[in-house]
Amino acid sequence: MTRYRHPHIPASEITPESLYLKRREFIKQSTALVASAGLATPGLLSAQSASTPDWHERIPEASATQSLDESLTDEQIVTSYNNFFEFGTRKRDPSDWGHYLRPHPWQIKVEGEVAHTGVYDLEDLLRPLTLEERVYRFRCVEAWSMVVPWTGFPLSQLIERLEPNSRAKYVVFETLYDPDQFRGQRRSTIEWPYREGLRMDEAMHPLTLMAVGLYGKPMPNQNGAPIRLVVPWKYGFKSIKSIVTLRFQERQPVSSWQAMSTNEYGFYANVNPDVSHPRWSQASERRLGEPGRRPTLMFNGYEDEVASLYSGMDLRVNY
Ligand code: MTE
């Protein structure tokens, strides 16, 4: 396996020099600003710039216009009511303990049935990609939901660069395993590392996002810094956080939740109000920050876009 190998990137997709120079100008100006405010010691300044990834500057500002006719969930709720078992099982654990995670620098291992296997710096993977904002409904299997402006890029853009071969039927994702950073991994709550998978056509679907930020800011640690999946028509547990491995393979993988409780969590995990979770109904949901409940929509409201992926499948069996 080659370390730090770049996927083949056509020259047309490399960031234009003018933009690159603008970024440099920005850094120069802020450095001057900090220095003139008397805040900088040379050592401190270089340590700071080394730890701030270039791509943070390319995160588009949160836009007021949004594609859904629903209010955004309050940012404070989205960043303090979390499921991230690596930090613990309580909703507050990820925001309370998230500062232990070190999301920069970050590397992603690509392996399996794909031309460009290797270990890549996240910085290099992101350089040729354009980050955009997408407002998605997000529905957790625990029957709460929210509306979040994510920043990211379609997973398909990355997969195309990596060039999977014809045996690649599924993509498997794994979260970092490091009990020093993730105190929850000191207990065997689930089978670590957290693992999820998508069928290749699901992974290539234009709605499937690799997210690196929310509300126009870099991804907070508790939401899965520096990079996570967001699959808006599936229950939230599919949207794996803090990804370090992408594996392309022929056989259907077993996700961590399936491994733990096969009768509660299926591989597909498509939002389906007609299929009850063994311990509760899936017919309605509580929108965080709003009173009452609302009916849950098939495929979380993305039926027009994704139903064709599952035509001919029995969604009661393939839950
Ligand atoms: N990813 C990892 N690595 N570990 C987790 O515990 N929880 C999942 C998903 N991704 C989880 C994860 C579940 S159950 C949900 S509902 C969402 O993350 C929650 O995302 P949020 O905290 O950003 O709302």
Short mmCIF file of C-alpha atoms and ligand atoms in Angstrom, two decimals:
data_model
loop_
_atom_site.label_atom_id
_atom_site.label_comp_id
_atom_site.label_asym_id
_atom_site.label_seq_id
_atom_site.Cartn_x
_atom_site.Cartn_y
_atom_site.Cartn_z
CA MET A 1 0.00 0.00 0.00
CA THR A 2 1.32 3.44 -0.93
CA ARG A 3 1.17 6.16 1.68
CA TYR A 4 0.01 9.67 0.81
CA ARG A 5 -0.61 8.83 -2.84
CA HIS A 6 -2.84 11.27 -4.64
CA PRO A 7 -5.77 10.05 -6.72
CA HIS A 8 -5.40 11.11 -10.34
CA ILE A 9 -6.81 14.63 -10.52
CA PRO A 10 -7.33 16.30 -13.89
CA ALA A 11 -5.59 19.68 -14.10
CA SER A 12 -8.92 21.34 -14.80
CA GLU A 13 -10.10 20.46 -11.31
CA ILE A 14 -7.16 21.80 -9.35
CA THR A 15 -7.96 24.99 -7.42
CA PRO A 16 -7.19 27.94 -9.69
CA GLU A 17 -4.03 29.74 -8.65
CA SER A 18 -5.87 33.04 -8.27
CA LEU A 19 -8.02 31.53 -5.52
CA TYR A 20 -5.02 29.92 -3.92
CA LEU A 21 -3.18 33.23 -3.89
CA LYS A 22 -6.23 34.97 -2.44
CA ARG A 23 -6.17 32.48 0.41
CA ARG A 24 -2.49 33.22 1.01
CA GLU A 25 -3.28 36.93 0.99
CA PHE A 26 -5.98 36.28 3.58
CA ILE A 27 -3.57 34.39 5.82
CA LYS A 28 -0.98 37.17 5.43
CA GLN A 29 -3.55 39.79 6.37
CA SER A 30 -4.81 37.92 9.40
CA THR A 31 -1.25 37.28 10.52
CA ALA A 32 -0.54 40.98 10.27
CA LEU A 33 -3.73 41.71 12.17
CA VAL A 34 -2.88 39.33 15.00
CA ALA A 35 0.68 40.65 15.16
CA SER A 36 -0.47 44.27 15.21
CA ALA A 37 -2.87 43.44 18.04
CA GLY A 38 0.19 42.27 19.95
CA LEU A 39 -1.15 38.72 20.28
CA ALA A 40 1.45 36.83 18.36
CA THR A 41 4.60 35.13 19.38
CA PRO A 42 6.28 33.54 16.36
CA GLY A 43 6.05 30.03 17.83
CA LEU A 44 2.39 30.33 18.71
CA LEU A 45 1.47 31.70 15.31
CA SER A 46 3.15 28.97 13.32
CA ALA A 47 1.64 26.30 15.56
CA GLN A 48 -1.79 27.75 14.91
CA SER A 49 -1.47 27.98 11.16
CA ALA A 50 -0.07 24.45 10.97
CA SER A 51 -3.12 23.09 12.75
CA THR A 52 -5.74 24.94 10.68
CA PRO A 53 -6.49 22.95 7.55
CA ASP A 54 -6.62 24.87 4.28
CA TRP A 55 -10.05 23.52 3.45
CA HIS A 56 -11.62 25.29 6.41
CA GLU A 57 -11.30 28.47 4.38
CA ARG A 58 -13.33 26.99 1.56
CA ILE A 59 -16.41 26.28 3.65
CA PRO A 60 -19.18 28.39 2.12
CA GLU A 61 -20.82 30.74 4.55
CA ALA A 62 -24.19 29.56 5.83
CA SER A 63 -26.69 30.84 3.28
CA ALA A 64 -29.98 32.34 4.35
CA THR A 65 -31.79 30.68 1.46
CA GLN A 66 -32.52 27.03 1.89
CA SER A 67 -33.93 24.27 -0.21
CA LEU A 68 -36.47 22.94 2.31
CA ASP A 69 -39.65 24.70 3.33
CA GLU A 70 -38.96 23.90 6.98
CA SER A 71 -37.17 25.87 9.69
CA LEU A 72 -33.61 24.97 10.52
CA THR A 73 -33.15 23.32 13.90
CA ASP A 74 -31.35 25.54 16.35
CA GLU A 75 -27.58 25.13 15.98
CA GLN A 76 -27.21 24.91 19.75
CA ILE A 77 -29.48 21.82 19.81
CA VAL A 78 -27.74 20.18 16.85
CA THR A 79 -24.37 20.52 18.59
CA SER A 80 -25.39 19.51 22.11
CA TYR A 81 -27.94 16.70 21.67
CA ASN A 82 -25.87 14.01 19.99
CA ASN A 83 -25.43 10.32 19.45
CA PHE A 84 -21.75 9.46 19.28
CA PHE A 85 -21.19 6.38 21.39
CA GLU A 86 -17.41 6.75 21.12
CA PHE A 87 -17.81 9.55 23.69
CA GLY A 88 -20.49 7.83 25.79
CA THR A 89 -24.16 6.93 25.52
CA ARG A 90 -25.75 10.06 27.00
CA LYS A 91 -26.81 12.86 24.64
CA ARG A 92 -24.52 15.32 26.45
CA ASP A 93 -21.44 13.08 26.38
CA PRO A 94 -20.30 14.04 22.85
CA SER A 95 -20.35 17.79 23.57
CA ASP A 96 -18.91 17.28 27.06
CA TRP A 97 -16.03 15.03 25.93
CA GLY A 98 -15.64 16.00 22.27
CA HIS A 99 -12.59 18.17 22.95
CA TYR A 100 -10.51 15.00 23.39
CA LEU A 101 -10.80 14.25 19.67
CA ARG A 102 -7.95 15.60 17.51
CA PRO A 103 -9.41 15.96 14.00
CA HIS A 104 -6.32 17.59 12.40
CA PRO A 105 -4.30 16.27 10.76
CA TRP A 106 -6.54 13.41 9.59
CA GLN A 107 -5.96 10.52 7.24
CA ILE A 108 -8.30 8.20 5.41
CA LYS A 109 -7.35 4.70 4.33
CA VAL A 110 -8.84 3.50 1.04
CA GLU A 111 -8.76 -0.25 0.48
CA GLY A 112 -10.34 -3.17 -1.36
CA GLU A 113 -11.74 -3.33 -4.88
CA VAL A 114 -10.54 0.05 -6.07
CA ALA A 115 -7.70 1.33 -8.26
CA HIS A 116 -6.35 4.00 -5.89
CA THR A 117 -5.80 2.23 -2.59
CA GLY A 118 -3.69 4.14 -0.11
CA VAL A 119 -3.63 6.34 2.94
CA TYR A 120 -4.56 9.92 2.07
CA ASP A 121 -4.35 13.14 3.97
CA LEU A 122 -7.88 14.53 4.21
CA GLU A 123 -6.44 17.82 2.98
CA ASP A 124 -5.36 16.15 -0.29
CA LEU A 125 -8.69 14.38 -0.78
CA LEU A 126 -10.61 17.62 -0.32
CA ARG A 127 -8.37 19.92 -2.35
CA PRO A 128 -9.99 19.28 -5.77
CA LEU A 129 -13.56 19.10 -4.44
CA THR A 130 -15.98 22.00 -4.19
CA LEU A 131 -17.71 22.28 -0.85
CA GLU A 132 -21.38 23.18 -0.92
CA GLU A 133 -24.18 23.68 1.57
CA ARG A 134 -27.12 21.25 1.66
CA VAL A 135 -30.11 21.53 3.97
CA TYR A 136 -31.39 18.06 4.83
CA ARG A 137 -33.98 16.55 7.14
CA PHE A 138 -32.25 14.11 9.47
CA ARG A 139 -34.29 11.41 11.25
CA CYS A 140 -32.87 9.34 14.07
CA VAL A 141 -34.16 5.83 14.73
CA GLU A 142 -35.04 7.04 18.24
CA ALA A 143 -37.91 9.02 16.62
CA TRP A 144 -36.51 12.52 16.83
CA SER A 145 -35.60 14.60 13.83
CA MET A 146 -33.98 17.88 12.86
CA VAL A 147 -33.18 20.05 9.84
CA VAL A 148 -29.50 20.84 9.40
CA PRO A 149 -27.49 22.90 6.89
CA TRP A 150 -24.53 20.59 6.19
CA THR A 151 -21.39 21.55 4.29
CA GLY A 152 -19.87 18.83 2.18
CA PHE A 153 -19.54 17.20 -1.21
CA PRO A 154 -21.36 14.32 -2.88
CA LEU A 155 -19.64 11.05 -1.97
CA SER A 156 -19.92 10.09 -5.67
CA GLN A 157 -17.28 12.71 -6.55
CA LEU A 158 -14.74 11.04 -4.31
CA ILE A 159 -15.67 7.51 -5.40
CA GLU A 160 -15.27 8.41 -9.07
CA ARG A 161 -11.72 9.59 -8.40
CA LEU A 162 -10.85 6.43 -6.52
CA GLU A 163 -12.05 4.25 -9.43
CA PRO A 164 -13.66 1.16 -7.90
CA ASN A 165 -13.62 -1.97 -10.07
CA SER A 166 -16.60 -4.12 -11.09
CA ARG A 167 -16.34 -6.30 -7.95
CA ALA A 168 -17.01 -3.26 -5.74
CA LYS A 169 -20.68 -3.76 -4.81
CA TYR A 170 -20.57 -2.09 -1.38
CA VAL A 171 -18.65 0.66 0.39
CA VAL A 172 -17.79 0.11 4.04
CA PHE A 173 -16.96 3.02 6.36
CA GLU A 174 -15.17 2.84 9.69
CA THR A 175 -14.72 5.38 12.48
CA LEU A 176 -11.39 5.99 14.20
CA TYR A 177 -10.59 3.57 17.01
CA ASP A 178 -8.60 5.31 19.73
CA PRO A 179 -9.76 4.93 23.34
CA ASP A 180 -7.45 7.82 24.34
CA GLN A 181 -9.51 10.22 22.25
CA PHE A 182 -12.81 8.32 22.50
CA ARG A 183 -13.36 7.45 26.16
CA GLY A 184 -16.54 5.53 25.24
CA GLN A 185 -14.39 2.97 23.41
CA ARG A 186 -12.98 1.82 26.75
CA ARG A 187 -16.28 -0.02 27.16
CA SER A 188 -17.69 -2.52 24.67
CA THR A 189 -20.97 -0.67 24.14
CA ILE A 190 -20.93 -1.73 20.49
CA GLU A 191 -18.41 -3.61 18.38
CA TRP A 192 -15.61 -1.07 17.73
CA PRO A 193 -14.71 0.45 15.43
CA TYR A 194 -18.16 1.76 14.48
CA ARG A 195 -18.85 0.37 11.02
CA GLU A 196 -21.44 1.18 8.38
CA GLY A 197 -22.01 0.35 4.74
CA LEU A 198 -23.88 1.42 1.64
CA ARG A 199 -24.68 -0.42 -1.56
CA MET A 200 -22.71 1.16 -4.40
CA ASP A 201 -25.77 2.77 -6.03
CA GLU A 202 -26.75 4.29 -2.65
CA ALA A 203 -23.22 5.60 -2.20
CA MET A 204 -23.26 7.11 -5.70
CA HIS A 205 -26.68 8.74 -5.24
CA PRO A 206 -26.45 12.55 -5.57
CA LEU A 207 -28.10 13.09 -2.16
CA THR A 208 -25.39 11.10 -0.33
CA LEU A 209 -23.10 13.66 1.24
CA MET A 210 -19.69 13.52 2.87
CA ALA A 211 -20.02 16.37 5.34
CA VAL A 212 -17.16 18.42 6.76
CA GLY A 213 -19.18 21.17 8.38
CA LEU A 214 -22.52 22.52 9.51
CA TYR A 215 -24.04 26.00 9.78
CA GLY A 216 -21.20 27.32 7.62
CA LYS A 217 -18.53 26.17 10.12
CA PRO A 218 -16.11 23.24 10.26
CA MET A 219 -17.71 20.08 11.68
CA PRO A 220 -17.80 20.20 15.50
CA ASN A 221 -16.13 17.20 17.12
CA GLN A 222 -19.41 16.00 18.64
CA ASN A 223 -21.02 15.89 15.19
CA GLY A 224 -18.24 13.76 13.67
CA ALA A 225 -15.23 15.93 12.86
CA PRO A 226 -13.52 16.17 10.55
CA ILE A 227 -15.58 14.14 8.08
CA ARG A 228 -18.78 12.11 8.30
CA LEU A 229 -21.47 10.65 6.11
CA VAL A 230 -24.99 12.10 5.76
CA VAL A 231 -27.57 9.89 4.04
CA PRO A 232 -30.81 11.83 4.47
CA TRP A 233 -33.31 9.10 3.53
CA LYS A 234 -31.93 6.64 6.09
CA TYR A 235 -32.10 6.53 9.87
CA GLY A 236 -29.36 8.59 11.50
CA PHE A 237 -27.21 5.64 12.58
CA LYS A 238 -26.19 5.11 8.94
CA SER A 239 -24.55 8.54 8.96
CA ILE A 240 -21.23 7.42 10.43
CA LYS A 241 -18.94 9.99 12.02
CA SER A 242 -15.17 10.65 12.09
CA ILE A 243 -14.41 8.30 9.20
CA VAL A 244 -10.90 6.85 8.78
CA THR A 245 -11.52 3.91 6.43
CA LEU A 246 -13.33 3.45 3.12
CA ARG A 247 -13.36 -0.14 1.91
CA PHE A 248 -14.82 -1.30 -1.40
CA GLN A 249 -15.97 -4.92 -1.38
CA GLU A 250 -18.15 -7.48 -3.09
CA ARG A 251 -20.14 -8.86 -0.15
CA GLN A 252 -22.67 -6.96 1.91
CA PRO A 253 -21.02 -5.82 5.16
CA VAL A 254 -22.49 -6.15 8.65
CA SER A 255 -22.80 -2.78 10.37
CA SER A 256 -22.02 -2.31 14.07
CA TRP A 257 -25.69 -1.91 14.97
CA GLN A 258 -26.70 -4.98 12.97
CA ALA A 259 -23.97 -6.98 14.68
CA MET A 260 -25.24 -5.88 18.07
CA SER A 261 -28.97 -6.30 17.49
CA THR A 262 -29.94 -7.97 14.22
CA ASN A 263 -33.70 -7.82 14.82
CA GLU A 264 -33.65 -4.06 15.52
CA TYR A 265 -31.31 -2.63 12.90
CA GLY A 266 -31.26 -3.75 9.28
CA PHE A 267 -28.62 -3.08 6.66
CA TYR A 268 -30.79 -0.72 4.59
CA ALA A 269 -32.21 1.35 7.47
CA ASN A 270 -34.41 3.36 5.10
CA VAL A 271 -36.78 5.63 6.99
CA ASN A 272 -40.09 3.77 6.81
CA PRO A 273 -43.11 4.78 8.91
CA ASP A 274 -44.80 1.44 8.07
CA VAL A 275 -42.15 -0.73 9.71
CA SER A 276 -42.06 -0.46 13.50
CA HIS A 277 -38.87 -0.74 15.45
CA PRO A 278 -39.38 -3.79 17.73
CA ARG A 279 -39.56 -1.45 20.73
CA TRP A 280 -41.43 1.55 19.29
CA SER A 281 -43.49 2.82 16.35
CA GLN A 282 -41.75 4.63 13.52
CA ALA A 283 -44.92 6.39 12.36
CA SER A 284 -44.19 9.79 13.90
CA GLU A 285 -41.29 11.89 15.13
CA ARG A 286 -40.44 14.76 17.43
CA ARG A 287 -38.74 17.66 15.64
CA LEU A 288 -36.11 18.86 18.11
CA GLY A 289 -36.91 22.35 19.40
CA GLU A 290 -40.59 22.18 18.36
CA PRO A 291 -43.65 21.10 20.34
CA GLY A 292 -45.70 18.04 19.46
CA ARG A 293 -45.02 15.33 16.91
CA ARG A 294 -45.27 15.13 13.16
CA PRO A 295 -45.90 12.14 10.92
CA THR A 296 -42.76 10.49 9.58
CA LEU A 297 -42.52 10.50 5.80
CA MET A 298 -41.48 7.51 3.70
CA PHE A 299 -37.74 7.73 2.96
CA ASN A 300 -37.77 10.77 5.27
CA GLY A 301 -39.48 12.81 2.53
CA TYR A 302 -36.96 11.90 -0.19
CA GLU A 303 -39.19 9.25 -1.81
CA ASP A 304 -39.24 10.86 -5.26
CA GLU A 305 -35.46 10.91 -5.38
CA VAL A 306 -34.62 7.47 -3.96
CA ALA A 307 -37.57 5.03 -4.18
CA SER A 308 -36.32 3.65 -7.51
CA LEU A 309 -33.18 2.32 -5.78
CA TYR A 310 -35.37 -0.20 -3.96
CA SER A 311 -37.94 -1.17 -6.59
CA GLY A 312 -38.68 -4.88 -6.38
CA MET A 313 -37.35 -5.16 -2.82
CA ASP A 314 -39.58 -6.06 0.12
CA LEU A 315 -38.90 -3.17 2.48
CA ARG A 316 -40.42 -5.05 5.41
CA VAL A 317 -37.74 -7.70 5.09
CA ASN A 318 -34.97 -5.37 3.95
CA TYR A 319 -35.50 -2.87 6.77
N1 MTE B 1 -21.16 7.51 14.18
C1 MTE B 1 -20.34 7.00 15.10
N2 MTE B 1 -19.05 6.81 14.78
N3 MTE B 1 -20.75 6.66 16.36
C2 MTE B 1 -22.07 6.81 16.73
O1 MTE B 1 -22.42 6.48 17.88
N4 MTE B 1 -24.32 7.52 16.05
C3 MTE B 1 -25.22 7.55 14.91
C4 MTE B 1 -24.70 8.49 13.81
N5 MTE B 1 -23.30 8.26 13.56
C5 MTE B 1 -22.98 7.35 15.77
C6 MTE B 1 -22.47 7.72 14.49
C7 MTE B 1 -26.58 7.93 15.28
S1 MTE B 1 -27.51 6.77 16.11
C8 MTE B 1 -27.11 9.15 14.94
S2 MTE B 1 -28.76 9.48 15.21
C9 MTE B 1 -26.28 10.20 14.34
O2 MTE B 1 -24.90 9.84 14.23
C10 MTE B 1 -26.36 11.46 15.18
O3 MTE B 1 -25.69 12.52 14.56
P1 MTE B 1 -25.64 13.94 15.29
O4 MTE B 1 -25.12 13.71 16.67
O5 MTE B 1 -24.76 14.81 14.45
O6 MTE B 1 -27.06 14.42 15.34
#
